[in-house]
Amino acid sequence: HQPRPVQFRRFLFNNLHHVNTATMMKLAAFASLVGSAAAFAPASTGKAGTALSAEMSKAMPFLTAPTNLDGYVGGVGFDPLGFSDNFDPKWLVESEIKHGRVAMLAAAGFMASQFVNFPMYADMHVDDSNLAPQVVGVSAMLQIVCAAGIEEWRTNNGNVTMETMFANQDRAPGALGFDPMGMMKGKSEAEINDLKLKEIKNGRLAMLAIGGMIHHNFVTGDALF
């Protein structure tokens, strides 16, 4: 089986022998051009069809949506660096939820510490909350870190590494059994997911907020308010 450009040229030379020499040379040149154009024609690989059929990200419409994050509350297809392709999605989701929770506490504390102090730190007041860790000292900061580590260990039965954090496959990311006000009781799945979504969105906002507060005080050298 011969390529079509070769068959076309052979047809011209075998069947058009009665044409004068000048016309034959023109036809031969034309056939060569057709063969050259065919050589540079892109082969169909099916990738274009696959790209067009892939769902695009809601958060970044110019990128395809990360499939490994499907089904998680708060997922909007935001994973521009492809972390979900290289790490356990459950671990990534739990990491975001925990950072959001810490950020919500941090943002509230950053604002409150400008106006309120614990009695034992009454003589250490500073308006710039960035200076608070320096004023209270290393020991006070280590107490917070140690307490957080112990609580992390306790709530997840000692499974605190990426490899063991979800040894219990039924545990949902961020679910640590903390519901002292009973907000989850008697709720439908849709209502529970709505509460989870509100927590995630507030956590994302708080992460941006605390970053903005810290940099405001650092850049301006002034207190937040």
Tab-separated table of C-alpha atoms in Angstrom:
chain	number	residue	atom	x	y	z
A	1	HIS	CA	0.000	0.000	0.000
A	2	GLN	CA	1.459	3.355	-1.087
A	3	PRO	CA	0.757	6.812	0.356
A	4	ARG	CA	-1.868	8.807	-1.522
A	5	PRO	CA	0.566	11.525	-2.727
A	6	VAL	CA	2.709	8.819	-4.420
A	7	GLN	CA	-0.366	7.245	-6.070
A	8	PHE	CA	-1.457	10.659	-7.293
A	9	ARG	CA	1.901	11.405	-8.941
A	10	ARG	CA	2.031	7.947	-10.576
A	11	PHE	CA	-1.465	8.463	-11.963
A	12	LEU	CA	-0.430	11.770	-13.497
A	13	PHE	CA	2.683	10.368	-15.215
A	14	ASN	CA	1.069	7.121	-16.438
A	15	ASN	CA	-2.201	8.486	-17.764
A	16	LEU	CA	-1.406	11.968	-18.994
A	17	HIS	CA	1.411	11.109	-21.442
A	18	HIS	CA	-0.438	12.805	-24.277
A	19	VAL	CA	-0.207	16.219	-22.586
A	20	ASN	CA	2.575	18.456	-23.905
A	21	THR	CA	5.844	18.781	-21.989
A	22	ALA	CA	5.153	22.229	-20.516
A	23	THR	CA	1.797	21.147	-19.119
A	24	MET	CA	3.341	17.949	-17.765
A	25	MET	CA	6.002	19.899	-15.893
A	26	LYS	CA	3.338	22.108	-14.318
A	27	LEU	CA	1.323	19.096	-13.232
A	28	ALA	CA	4.432	17.447	-11.797
A	29	ALA	CA	5.230	20.567	-9.794
A	30	PHE	CA	1.651	20.684	-8.515
A	31	ALA	CA	1.804	17.026	-7.485
A	32	SER	CA	5.027	17.655	-5.569
A	33	LEU	CA	3.392	20.513	-3.682
A	34	VAL	CA	0.443	18.293	-2.777
A	35	GLY	CA	2.812	15.637	-1.443
A	36	SER	CA	4.788	18.182	0.569
A	37	ALA	CA	1.622	19.634	2.118
A	38	ALA	CA	0.433	16.142	3.050
A	39	ALA	CA	3.749	15.440	4.756
A	40	PHE	CA	3.248	18.370	7.127
A	41	ALA	CA	-0.424	17.689	7.862
A	42	PRO	CA	-0.919	16.927	11.610
A	43	ALA	CA	-1.856	13.375	12.490
A	44	SER	CA	-5.082	12.855	14.432
A	45	THR	CA	-4.250	11.575	17.909
A	46	GLY	CA	-7.584	12.030	19.675
A	47	LYS	CA	-6.101	14.410	22.267
A	48	ALA	CA	-8.059	17.369	21.000
A	49	GLY	CA	-11.319	15.476	21.431
A	50	THR	CA	-10.315	14.447	24.931
A	51	ALA	CA	-9.416	18.020	25.909
A	52	LEU	CA	-12.703	19.352	24.589
A	53	SER	CA	-14.725	16.708	26.421
A	54	ALA	CA	-12.927	17.285	29.768
A	55	GLU	CA	-14.824	19.338	32.344
A	56	MET	CA	-13.279	22.731	32.980
A	57	SER	CA	-12.576	24.063	36.466
A	58	LYS	CA	-15.184	26.391	37.972
A	59	ALA	CA	-12.510	28.343	39.848
A	60	MET	CA	-10.083	28.527	36.901
A	61	PRO	CA	-12.046	28.087	33.654
A	62	PHE	CA	-8.879	27.939	31.531
A	63	LEU	CA	-7.752	24.724	33.297
A	64	THR	CA	-9.353	21.289	33.406
A	65	ALA	CA	-11.036	20.364	36.679
A	66	PRO	CA	-9.046	18.065	39.010
A	67	THR	CA	-10.955	14.775	39.061
A	68	ASN	CA	-9.443	13.577	42.357
A	69	LEU	CA	-11.327	16.279	44.279
A	70	ASP	CA	-14.784	15.358	42.987
A	71	GLY	CA	-17.393	14.876	45.698
A	72	TYR	CA	-15.714	16.908	48.450
A	73	VAL	CA	-17.705	19.710	50.083
A	74	GLY	CA	-16.362	23.092	49.004
A	75	GLY	CA	-14.636	21.722	45.920
A	76	VAL	CA	-14.634	24.223	43.043
A	77	GLY	CA	-11.876	22.671	40.950
A	78	PHE	CA	-9.063	24.838	42.338
A	79	ASP	CA	-5.813	22.900	42.108
A	80	PRO	CA	-3.561	24.757	39.641
A	81	LEU	CA	-0.386	23.013	40.858
A	82	GLY	CA	-1.878	19.522	40.698
A	83	PHE	CA	-1.381	18.641	44.374
A	84	SER	CA	-4.327	16.236	44.267
A	85	ASP	CA	-2.488	14.163	41.653
A	86	ASN	CA	0.444	13.566	44.013
A	87	PHE	CA	-1.031	13.550	47.521
A	88	ASP	CA	-3.986	11.870	49.222
A	89	PRO	CA	-6.983	14.169	48.540
A	90	LYS	CA	-8.378	13.418	52.012
A	91	TRP	CA	-5.161	14.678	53.586
A	92	LEU	CA	-5.259	17.835	51.455
A	93	VAL	CA	-8.899	18.564	52.340
A	94	GLU	CA	-8.273	18.003	56.052
A	95	SER	CA	-5.214	20.240	55.880
A	96	GLU	CA	-7.263	23.070	54.390
A	97	ILE	CA	-10.020	22.653	56.982
A	98	LYS	CA	-7.558	22.690	59.897
A	99	HIS	CA	-5.661	25.695	58.555
A	100	GLY	CA	-8.986	27.465	58.129
A	101	ARG	CA	-9.976	26.725	61.727
A	102	VAL	CA	-6.640	27.982	63.045
A	103	ALA	CA	-6.922	31.082	60.863
A	104	MET	CA	-10.399	31.887	62.209
A	105	LEU	CA	-9.078	31.729	65.772
A	106	ALA	CA	-5.974	33.684	64.811
A	107	ALA	CA	-7.908	36.450	63.061
A	108	ALA	CA	-10.220	36.888	66.036
A	109	GLY	CA	-7.317	36.792	68.488
A	110	PHE	CA	-5.217	39.217	66.455
A	111	MET	CA	-7.963	41.836	66.633
A	112	ALA	CA	-8.948	41.164	70.245
A	113	SER	CA	-5.426	41.268	71.679
A	114	GLN	CA	-5.150	44.936	70.758
A	115	PHE	CA	-7.887	45.713	73.269
A	116	VAL	CA	-8.080	42.760	75.683
A	117	ASN	CA	-5.429	40.893	77.667
A	118	PHE	CA	-5.497	37.935	79.998
A	119	PRO	CA	-4.935	39.032	83.609
A	120	MET	CA	-1.529	37.334	83.820
A	121	TYR	CA	-0.377	39.319	80.782
A	122	ALA	CA	-1.937	42.667	81.755
A	123	ASP	CA	1.475	44.354	82.104
A	124	MET	CA	2.620	43.013	78.706
A	125	HIS	CA	0.058	44.781	76.543
A	126	VAL	CA	1.115	45.871	73.051
A	127	ASP	CA	-1.077	47.525	70.416
A	128	ASP	CA	0.754	45.809	67.578
A	129	SER	CA	-0.345	42.174	67.780
A	130	ASN	CA	2.700	41.115	65.753
A	131	LEU	CA	4.766	41.838	68.855
A	132	ALA	CA	2.658	39.671	71.188
A	133	PRO	CA	4.663	36.430	70.707
A	134	GLN	CA	7.864	38.322	71.402
A	135	VAL	CA	6.446	39.938	74.548
A	136	VAL	CA	4.982	36.787	76.140
A	137	GLY	CA	8.118	34.781	75.356
A	138	VAL	CA	9.007	31.374	74.000
A	139	SER	CA	7.532	29.397	76.902
A	140	ALA	CA	4.008	30.721	76.326
A	141	MET	CA	4.198	30.005	72.596
A	142	LEU	CA	5.478	26.469	73.238
A	143	GLN	CA	2.523	25.840	75.527
A	144	ILE	CA	0.192	26.557	72.608
A	145	VAL	CA	2.155	24.306	70.241
A	146	CYS	CA	2.300	21.440	72.747
A	147	ALA	CA	-1.403	21.713	73.621
A	148	ALA	CA	-2.306	21.646	69.916
A	149	GLY	CA	-0.096	18.601	69.328
A	150	ILE	CA	-1.620	16.675	72.249
A	151	GLU	CA	-5.140	17.490	71.100
A	152	GLU	CA	-4.271	16.405	67.561
A	153	TRP	CA	-2.973	13.092	68.903
A	154	ARG	CA	-5.977	12.555	71.157
A	155	THR	CA	-8.728	13.307	68.656
A	156	ASN	CA	-7.351	10.977	65.990
A	157	ASN	CA	-6.154	8.114	68.195
A	158	GLY	CA	-2.479	8.838	67.616
A	159	ASN	CA	-2.761	8.778	63.813
A	160	VAL	CA	-1.134	12.094	62.946
A	161	THR	CA	1.075	11.320	59.941
A	162	MET	CA	0.029	11.541	56.302
A	163	GLU	CA	0.266	7.754	55.986
A	164	THR	CA	-1.835	6.911	59.058
A	165	MET	CA	-4.189	9.878	59.427
A	166	PHE	CA	-6.933	8.075	57.538
A	167	ALA	CA	-6.327	4.553	58.786
A	168	ASN	CA	-10.060	4.641	59.450
A	169	GLN	CA	-11.314	4.897	55.869
A	170	ASP	CA	-14.784	5.912	57.050
A	171	ARG	CA	-13.566	9.116	58.711
A	172	ALA	CA	-14.383	12.213	56.691
A	173	PRO	CA	-11.743	14.959	56.452
A	174	GLY	CA	-12.069	17.398	59.339
A	175	ALA	CA	-14.489	15.193	61.279
A	176	LEU	CA	-13.062	14.902	64.795
A	177	GLY	CA	-16.279	14.518	66.777
A	178	PHE	CA	-16.253	18.139	67.981
A	179	ASP	CA	-19.816	19.417	68.227
A	180	PRO	CA	-20.359	20.743	71.769
A	181	MET	CA	-23.421	22.781	70.764
A	182	GLY	CA	-25.063	19.895	68.919
A	183	MET	CA	-25.375	21.791	65.652
A	184	MET	CA	-25.169	18.552	63.644
A	185	LYS	CA	-27.877	16.715	65.554
A	186	GLY	CA	-31.136	16.094	63.737
A	187	LYS	CA	-29.816	17.575	60.495
A	188	SER	CA	-30.215	16.033	57.061
A	189	GLU	CA	-27.165	15.294	54.922
A	190	ALA	CA	-27.860	18.376	52.806
A	191	GLU	CA	-28.061	20.579	55.921
A	192	ILE	CA	-24.850	19.125	57.329
A	193	ASN	CA	-23.048	19.709	54.037
A	194	ASP	CA	-24.290	23.295	54.062
A	195	LEU	CA	-22.760	23.824	57.515
A	196	LYS	CA	-19.498	22.245	56.340
A	197	LEU	CA	-19.437	24.529	53.311
A	198	LYS	CA	-19.930	27.593	55.499
A	199	GLU	CA	-17.031	26.503	57.708
A	200	ILE	CA	-14.731	25.979	54.724
A	201	LYS	CA	-15.623	29.329	53.150
A	202	ASN	CA	-15.156	31.180	56.437
A	203	GLY	CA	-11.856	29.379	56.920
A	204	ARG	CA	-10.623	30.375	53.466
A	205	LEU	CA	-11.583	33.980	54.125
A	206	ALA	CA	-9.883	33.881	57.533
A	207	MET	CA	-6.623	32.602	55.999
A	208	LEU	CA	-6.574	35.587	53.670
A	209	ALA	CA	-7.621	37.915	56.508
A	210	ILE	CA	-4.947	36.927	59.005
A	211	GLY	CA	-2.307	37.156	56.297
A	212	GLY	CA	-3.513	40.650	55.444
A	213	MET	CA	-3.566	41.742	59.107
A	214	ILE	CA	-0.039	40.529	59.810
A	215	HIS	CA	1.366	42.191	56.703
A	216	HIS	CA	-0.551	45.414	57.393
A	217	ASN	CA	1.114	45.792	60.789
A	218	PHE	CA	4.485	44.698	59.424
A	219	VAL	CA	4.484	47.104	56.467
A	220	THR	CA	2.944	50.144	58.157
A	221	GLY	CA	4.462	49.642	61.602
A	222	ASP	CA	1.126	50.632	63.117
A	223	ALA	CA	-1.553	48.771	65.014
A	224	LEU	CA	-4.451	47.272	63.102
A	225	PHE	CA	-7.015	49.790	64.395
